[in-house]
Coordinates of N, CA and C in Angstrom, one line a residue:
X1 N 75.7 62.2 85.7 CA 76.8 61.7 85.3 C 76.9 60.3 86.4
X2 N 77.2 59.1 86.0 CA 77.1 58.1 87.0 C 78.3 58.0 87.6
X3 N 78.7 57.2 88.8 CA 79.9 57.2 89.7 C 80.6 56.3 88.9
X4 N 80.2 55.3 88.0 CA 80.7 54.6 87.2 C 81.4 55.2 86.3
X5 N 80.9 56.3 85.8 CA 81.6 57.4 84.3 C 82.6 57.9 85.2
X6 N 82.2 58.4 86.3 CA 83.3 59.3 87.0 C 84.5 58.3 87.4
X7 N 84.3 57.1 87.8 CA 85.5 56.4 88.0 C 86.4 56.0 86.7
X8 N 85.7 55.8 85.5 CA 86.3 55.5 84.4 C 87.3 57.1 84.1
X9 N 86.4 57.9 84.3 CA 87.0 59.6 83.9 C 88.2 60.1 84.9
X10 N 88.3 59.4 85.9 CA 89.2 59.6 86.8 C 90.5 58.8 86.4
X11 N 90.5 57.5 86.2 CA 91.4 56.5 85.6 C 91.9 56.7 84.5
X12 N 91.2 56.4 83.6 CA 91.6 56.7 81.9 C 92.3 57.8 81.8
X13 N 92.0 59.2 81.7 CA 92.4 60.1 81.5 C 92.6 60.8 82.5
X14 N 93.0 60.3 83.5 CA 93.6 61.1 84.8 C 92.5 62.5 85.0
X15 N 91.3 62.3 85.2 CA 90.5 63.6 85.3 C 90.2 64.0 86.6
X16 N 90.7 65.5 87.1 CA 90.9 65.7 88.0 C 89.5 66.2 88.4
X17 N 88.8 66.7 87.5 CA 87.1 66.9 87.8 C 86.5 65.8 88.5
X18 N 86.7 64.5 87.6 CA 86.2 63.6 88.2 C 86.7 63.1 89.7
X19 N 87.9 63.3 90.2 CA 88.6 63.2 91.2 C 87.7 64.1 92.6
X20 N 87.6 65.4 92.0 CA 87.0 66.3 93.0 C 85.4 65.5 93.0
X21 N 85.0 65.3 92.0 CA 83.5 65.1 92.1 C 83.1 63.9 93.0
X22 N 84.1 62.8 92.6 CA 84.0 61.7 93.6 C 84.3 61.9 95.0
X23 N 85.1 62.7 95.2 CA 85.5 62.9 96.6 C 84.5 63.9 97.3
X24 N 83.8 64.8 96.7 CA 82.5 65.3 97.1 C 81.4 64.3 97.4
X25 N 81.2 63.6 96.5 CA 80.0 62.7 96.6 C 80.2 61.7 97.8
X26 N 81.4 61.2 97.8 CA 81.9 60.1 98.8 C 81.8 60.9 100.1
X27 N 82.7 61.5 100.5 CA 83.3 62.3 101.9 C 82.5 63.5 101.9
X28 N 82.1 64.4 101.1 CA 81.4 65.3 101.6 C 82.4 66.9 100.9
X29 N 83.5 66.3 101.0 CA 84.7 67.4 100.5 C 85.8 66.9 100.1
X30 N 86.6 67.4 99.4 CA 88.0 66.6 98.8 C 88.7 66.7 100.2
X31 N 88.8 67.6 101.0 CA 89.4 67.5 102.3 C 89.4 66.5 103.3
X32 N 87.9 66.0 102.9 CA 87.4 64.8 104.3 C 87.8 63.8 103.4
X33 N 88.1 63.8 102.1 CA 88.5 62.5 101.2 C 89.7 62.0 101.5
X34 N 90.4 63.2 101.4 CA 91.9 63.2 101.5 C 92.2 62.6 103.2
X35 N 91.5 62.9 103.9 CA 91.6 62.5 105.2 C 91.5 60.5 105.2
X36 N 90.4 60.2 104.5 CA 90.1 58.7 104.4 C 91.5 58.4 103.6
X37 N 91.9 58.9 102.8 CA 93.2 58.2 101.7 C 94.1 57.7 102.7
X38 N 94.4 58.9 103.5 CA 95.4 59.2 104.4 C 95.5 57.9 105.5
X39 N 94.0 57.9 106.1 CA 93.7 56.6 106.9 C 93.9 55.0 106.2
X40 N 93.5 55.3 105.1 CA 94.0 53.9 104.4 C 95.0 53.5 104.1
X41 N 96.2 54.5 103.9 CA 97.3 54.7 103.6 C 98.0 53.9 105.0
X42 N 97.5 54.7 106.2 CA 98.2 53.9 107.6 C 97.7 52.6 107.4
X43 N 96.8 52.4 107.3 CA 96.0 50.8 107.4 C 96.7 49.8 106.6
X44 N 97.2 50.2 105.5 CA 98.4 49.3 104.6 C 99.6 49.4 104.9
X45 N 99.9 50.2 106.2 CA 101.3 50.0 106.6 C 102.1 51.0 105.8
X46 N 101.7 52.0 104.9 CA 102.5 52.7 104.1 C 103.2 53.9 104.6
X47 N 104.2 53.6 105.2 CA 105.0 54.7 106.2 C 105.6 55.9 105.4
X48 N 105.7 55.8 104.0 CA 106.0 56.6 103.3 C 105.3 57.5 101.9
X49 N 104.2 57.6 102.6 CA 102.9 58.1 101.6 C 102.1 58.6 102.3
X50 N 101.8 60.2 101.8 CA 100.7 61.2 102.8 C 100.2 61.7 101.3
X51 N 99.0 62.2 101.5 CA 98.2 62.8 100.5 C 98.0 64.1 101.0
X52 N 97.8 65.0 100.1 CA 97.2 66.4 100.2 C 95.8 66.8 99.4
X53 N 95.8 65.8 98.3 CA 94.6 66.4 97.6 C 94.4 65.0 96.9
X54 N 93.1 64.9 96.1 CA 92.7 63.8 95.4 C 93.1 63.7 94.0
X55 N 93.7 64.8 93.3 CA 93.9 64.9 92.2 C 95.4 64.5 91.6
X56 N 96.2 64.4 92.6 CA 97.6 64.1 92.3 C 98.6 65.4 91.9
X57 N 97.9 66.6 92.0 CA 98.5 67.7 91.6 C 99.7 67.8 92.6
X58 N 100.8 68.6 92.2 CA 102.1 68.6 93.1 C 101.7 69.7 94.4
X59 N 102.0 69.2 95.3 CA 102.0 69.9 96.9 C 103.4 69.0 97.3
X60 N 104.2 69.7 98.0 CA 105.5 69.1 99.0 C 105.1 68.4 99.7
X61 N 103.8 68.2 100.6 CA 103.3 67.4 101.5 C 102.7 66.3 100.6
X62 N 102.3 66.1 99.6 CA 101.7 64.9 98.9 C 102.9 64.1 98.1
X63 N 103.1 62.9 98.8 CA 104.3 61.8 98.4 C 104.0 60.2 98.7
X64 N 104.8 59.5 97.6 CA 104.8 58.3 97.9 C 106.1 57.7 97.3
X65 N 106.3 56.3 97.5 CA 107.7 55.7 97.0 C 106.9 54.7 96.0
X66 N 108.0 54.1 95.2 CA 107.6 52.9 94.3 C 107.0 51.9 95.2
X67 N 107.7 51.5 96.3 CA 107.2 50.2 97.0 C 105.5 50.7 97.3
X68 N 105.5 51.8 98.0 CA 104.1 52.2 98.6 C 102.9 52.4 97.3
X69 N 103.3 52.6 96.1 CA 102.7 52.7 95.2 C 102.3 51.3 94.6
X70 N 103.3 50.6 94.6 CA 102.9 49.2 94.4 C 102.1 48.5 95.1
X71 N 101.9 48.8 96.7 CA 101.0 48.1 97.6 C 99.6 48.9 97.0
X72 N 99.6 49.9 97.1 CA 98.3 50.7 96.3 C 97.8 49.6 95.3
X73 N 98.5 49.7 94.2 CA 98.0 49.3 93.0 C 97.4 47.7 93.4
X74 N 98.5 46.8 94.1 CA 98.0 45.6 94.5 C 97.0 45.6 95.5
X75 N 96.6 46.5 96.3 CA 95.0 46.6 96.6 C 94.1 46.8 96.0
X76 N 94.2 47.7 94.9 CA 93.4 48.1 93.9 C 93.1 47.0 93.2
X77 N 93.7 46.2 92.8 CA 93.5 45.2 92.1 C 92.8 44.1 92.7
X78 N 92.6 43.9 94.2 CA 91.9 43.1 94.7 C 90.3 43.3 94.8
X79 N 89.9 44.7 94.2 CA 88.6 44.9 94.0 C 88.3 45.0 92.6
X80 N 87.4 44.0 92.8 CA 86.8 43.9 90.7 C 86.4 44.5 90.1
X81 N 86.0 46.0 90.9 CA 85.6 47.1 90.1 C 86.6 48.1 89.6
X82 N 87.7 48.3 90.7 CA 88.8 48.8 90.2 C 89.7 48.0 89.5
X83 N 89.8 46.7 89.3 CA 90.4 46.0 88.4 C 90.1 46.0 87.0
X84 N 88.8 46.0 86.9 CA 87.9 46.1 85.5 C 88.6 47.7 85.2
X85 N 88.3 48.5 85.8 CA 88.5 50.0 85.2 C 90.1 49.8 85.0
X86 N 91.0 49.5 85.9 CA 92.4 49.6 85.6 C 92.8 48.8 84.3
X87 N 92.2 48.1 83.9 CA 92.5 46.9 82.8 C 91.7 47.3 81.3
X88 N 91.1 48.6 81.4 CA 90.1 49.2 80.3 C 90.9 49.9 79.7
X89 N 91.0 49.6 78.2 CA 91.7 50.3 77.1 C 90.8 51.7 76.6
X90 N 89.5 51.2 76.5 CA 88.7 52.3 76.1 C 87.5 52.3 76.9
X91 N 86.5 53.3 76.8 CA 85.3 53.3 77.7 C 84.3 54.5 77.2
X92 N 83.1 54.5 76.9 CA 82.3 55.2 76.6 C 81.5 55.5 77.7
X93 N 81.1 56.8 78.0 CA 80.2 57.3 79.3 C 79.0 57.1 78.8
X94 N 77.9 57.0 79.8 CA 76.9 57.0 79.5 C 76.2 58.4 78.5
X95 N 75.1 58.0 78.1 CA 74.4 59.2 77.3 C 74.1 60.2 78.1
X96 N 74.1 61.7 77.8 CA 73.8 62.8 78.6 C 73.2 63.7 77.6
X97 N 72.3 64.7 78.0 CA 71.5 65.4 76.7 C 72.7 66.6 76.2
X98 N 73.8 66.4 76.9 CA 74.8 67.4 76.1 C 75.8 66.5 75.1
X99 N 75.8 65.2 75.6 CA 76.7 64.0 75.0 C 76.0 63.0 74.6
X100 N 74.8 62.9 73.8 CA 74.1 61.8 73.6 C 74.8 60.5 73.1
X101 N 75.8 60.8 72.2 CA 76.8 59.5 72.1 C 77.8 59.1 73.2
X102 N 77.7 59.8 74.3 CA 78.6 59.4 75.5 C 79.9 60.2 75.0
X103 N 80.8 60.3 75.8 CA 82.3 60.5 75.7 C 83.1 59.3 75.8
X104 N 84.1 59.2 74.6 CA 84.9 58.1 74.8 C 86.1 58.4 75.6
X105 N 86.6 57.6 76.6 CA 88.0 57.6 77.0 C 89.1 56.8 76.7
X106 N 90.3 57.2 76.5 CA 91.2 55.9 76.3 C 92.2 56.0 77.3
X107 N 92.7 54.9 77.8 CA 94.0 54.6 78.7 C 95.2 55.3 78.4
X108 N 95.8 56.1 78.8 CA 97.2 56.3 78.4 C 98.0 55.2 78.6
X109 N 98.1 54.4 79.4 CA 99.0 53.5 79.1 C 98.9 52.5 78.4
X110 N 97.6 52.1 78.0 CA 97.8 51.2 76.9 C 97.8 51.9 75.6
X111 N 97.2 53.1 75.3 CA 97.5 53.9 74.0 C 99.1 54.0 73.6
X112 N 99.7 54.2 74.6 CA 101.5 54.5 74.3 C 102.1 53.1 74.4
X113 N 101.8 52.1 75.1 CA 102.4 50.9 75.0 C 102.0 50.2 73.7
X114 N 100.8 50.6 73.1 CA 100.4 49.5 71.9 C 101.7 49.3 71.2
X115 N 102.0 48.1 70.7 CA 102.9 47.8 69.6 C 104.3 47.7 70.3
X116 N 104.8 48.2 71.5 CA 105.9 48.1 72.1 C 106.0 47.1 73.4
X117 N 105.1 46.5 73.5 CA 104.8 45.4 74.7 C 106.1 44.6 74.7
X118 N 106.4 44.1 75.9 CA 107.4 42.9 75.7 C 106.8 41.3 75.4
X119 N 107.6 40.8 74.7 CA 107.3 39.6 74.3 C 107.3 38.3 75.2
X120 N 107.7 38.7 76.5 CA 107.7 37.7 77.6 C 106.4 38.0 78.4
X121 N 105.4 39.1 78.4 CA 104.9 39.3 79.5 C 103.6 39.9 78.8
X122 N 102.2 40.1 79.2 CA 101.4 40.8 79.2 C 100.8 41.9 80.0
X123 N 100.8 43.0 79.9 CA 100.5 44.0 80.9 C 99.1 44.4 80.8
X124 N 98.6 44.1 81.9 CA 97.0 43.9 82.2 C 96.4 45.0 82.5
X125 N 97.0 46.0 83.6 CA 96.4 46.9 84.0 C 97.6 48.1 84.5
X126 N 96.8 49.2 85.0 CA 97.9 50.2 85.3 C 97.4 51.6 85.3
X127 N 98.1 52.3 85.9 CA 97.8 53.8 85.7 C 99.1 54.7 85.5
X128 N 99.1 55.6 84.6 CA 100.0 56.7 84.6 C 99.8 57.9 85.0
X129 N 100.9 58.6 85.5 CA 100.7 59.9 86.0 C 101.5 61.0 85.6
X130 N 101.5 62.3 85.6 CA 102.3 63.3 85.3 C 102.2 64.4 86.1
X131 N 103.4 64.9 86.6 CA 103.5 66.4 87.0 C 104.6 66.7 87.0
X132 N 105.0 68.0 86.7 CA 106.3 68.7 86.3 C 107.3 68.4 87.5
X133 N 107.1 68.5 88.8 CA 107.8 68.1 89.8 C 108.2 66.6 89.8
X134 N 107.4 65.8 89.8 CA 107.4 64.4 89.9 C 107.8 63.7 88.3
X135 N 107.7 64.2 87.3 CA 107.9 63.6 85.9 C 106.9 62.3 85.8
X136 N 107.1 61.9 84.8 CA 106.3 60.9 84.4 C 106.3 59.3 84.9
X137 N 105.4 59.0 85.4 CA 105.2 58.0 86.6 C 104.2 57.0 85.9
X138 N 104.8 55.6 86.1 CA 103.7 54.6 86.0 C 103.7 53.3 86.9
X139 N 102.8 53.0 87.2 CA 102.2 51.8 87.9 C 101.5 50.9 87.1
X140 N 102.2 49.7 86.9 CA 101.3 48.6 86.2 C 101.4 47.1 86.7
X141 N 100.3 46.5 86.1 CA 100.6 44.9 86.8 C 100.3 43.9 85.2
X142 N 101.1 43.1 85.4 CA 101.2 42.1 84.2 C 101.4 40.5 84.6
X143 N 101.4 40.0 83.9 CA 101.8 38.3 83.9 C 102.9 38.0 82.9
X144 N 103.6 36.9 83.3 CA 104.6 36.1 82.6 C 103.9 35.1 81.5
X145 N 103.9 35.5 80.2 CA 103.2 34.4 79.1 C 103.4 33.1 79.3
X146 N 104.5 32.7 79.9 CA 104.9 31.2 79.9 C 104.1 30.5 81.4
X147 N 104.9 31.4 82.6 CA 104.5 31.0 83.8 C 103.2 31.1 84.5
X148 N 102.7 32.4 84.1 CA 101.6 33.3 84.7 C 101.7 34.0 86.0
X149 N 103.3 33.9 86.4 CA 103.8 34.6 87.3 C 103.2 35.9 87.2
X150 N 103.0 36.8 88.3 CA 102.4 38.3 88.3 C 103.4 39.1 88.8
X151 N 103.1 40.2 88.1 CA 104.3 41.2 88.6 C 103.5 42.7 88.7
X152 N 104.1 43.4 89.4 CA 103.7 44.8 89.6 C 105.1 45.7 89.6
X153 N 105.1 46.5 88.6 CA 106.1 47.5 88.0 C 105.7 48.7 88.0
X154 N 106.7 49.7 89.0 CA 106.5 50.8 89.2 C 107.8 51.8 88.7
X155 N 107.7 52.7 87.9 CA 108.7 53.6 87.4 C 108.2 54.9 87.8
X156 N 109.3 55.6 88.4 CA 109.0 57.2 89.0 C 109.9 57.9 88.3
X157 N 109.5 59.4 88.4 CA 110.3 60.5 87.9 C 111.1 60.3 86.8
X158 N 110.6 59.9 85.6 CA 110.9 59.8 84.5 C 111.0 61.3 83.6
X159 N 112.2 61.4 82.7 CA 112.0 63.0 82.0 C 111.3 63.2 81.1
X160 N 110.6 62.0 80.5 CA 109.7 62.1 79.4 C 108.6 60.9 79.7
X161 N 107.9 60.8 78.5 CA 106.9 59.9 78.3 C 107.6 58.5 77.9
X162 N 108.4 58.7 77.0 CA 108.8 57.2 76.3 C 110.1 56.6 77.2
X163 N 110.9 57.3 78.2 CA 111.7 56.7 79.2 C 110.7 55.9 80.1
X164 N 109.8 56.6 80.6 CA 108.7 55.9 81.6 C 108.1 54.6 80.8
X165 N 107.6 54.6 79.5 CA 107.2 53.6 79.1 C 108.3 52.5 78.8
X166 N 109.4 53.1 78.4 CA 110.6 51.8 77.7 C 111.2 51.3 79.0
X167 N 111.0 52.0 80.4 CA 111.3 51.4 81.5 C 110.6 50.5 82.0
X168 N 109.3 50.8 81.8 CA 108.5 49.6 82.3 C 108.7 48.3 81.4
X169 N 108.8 48.6 80.1 CA 108.8 47.2 79.0 C 110.2 46.7 79.5
X170 N 111.2 47.2 79.7 CA 112.6 46.8 80.1 C 112.5 45.9 81.4
X171 N 112.1 46.5 82.5 CA 111.6 45.6 83.6 C 110.8 44.5 83.6
X172 N 109.7 44.6 82.6 CA 109.1 43.1 82.1 C 109.8 42.3 81.6
X173 N 110.9 42.7 80.7 CA 111.7 41.8 79.7 C 112.6 41.2 81.0
X174 N 113.2 41.9 81.7 CA 114.0 41.4 82.8 C 113.6 40.5 83.7
X175 N 112.5 40.8 84.1 CA 111.9 39.8 85.1 C 111.0 38.6 85.0
X176 N 110.4 38.9 83.8 CA 109.3 38.0 83.3 C 110.1 37.1 82.2
X177 N 111.0 36.6 82.5 CA 111.7 35.8 81.4 C 111.2 34.3 81.0

């Protein structure tokens, strides 16, 4: 399995297995990679973010804010590989003996927004997340269709998938006029 396939597996379907594999390959263990994540958060000036794992699964000491998540997304978008993956709607992995046709991943963000996008903006990239304790969360990046102004929108703690997506769309409609 290639690192590229793991990165797509991490972002598009929120693969915890990919997160763990990437952490082990990069830092030797999940615990060591989490240390790197917290160092990066500190370097970015994120005072309201602390990581306990690479998967995003609930831990009372694993937290962030909408502002900090916006900074994380903005930073990720500066990396061309991250921007490409966060902007991808569908991806098919490399061929393996077990999966000679590869495995197709699709981005939850684009799957659920399709057909409900705001008229005034184009949502170009982003990531969804969900755990029971935090609800449905989305961080997205889009542009105003007329002015080209860029926006990062973060919604947290939604009670279900649809309020999360409609909250995103409503914010784009409000600010990307």
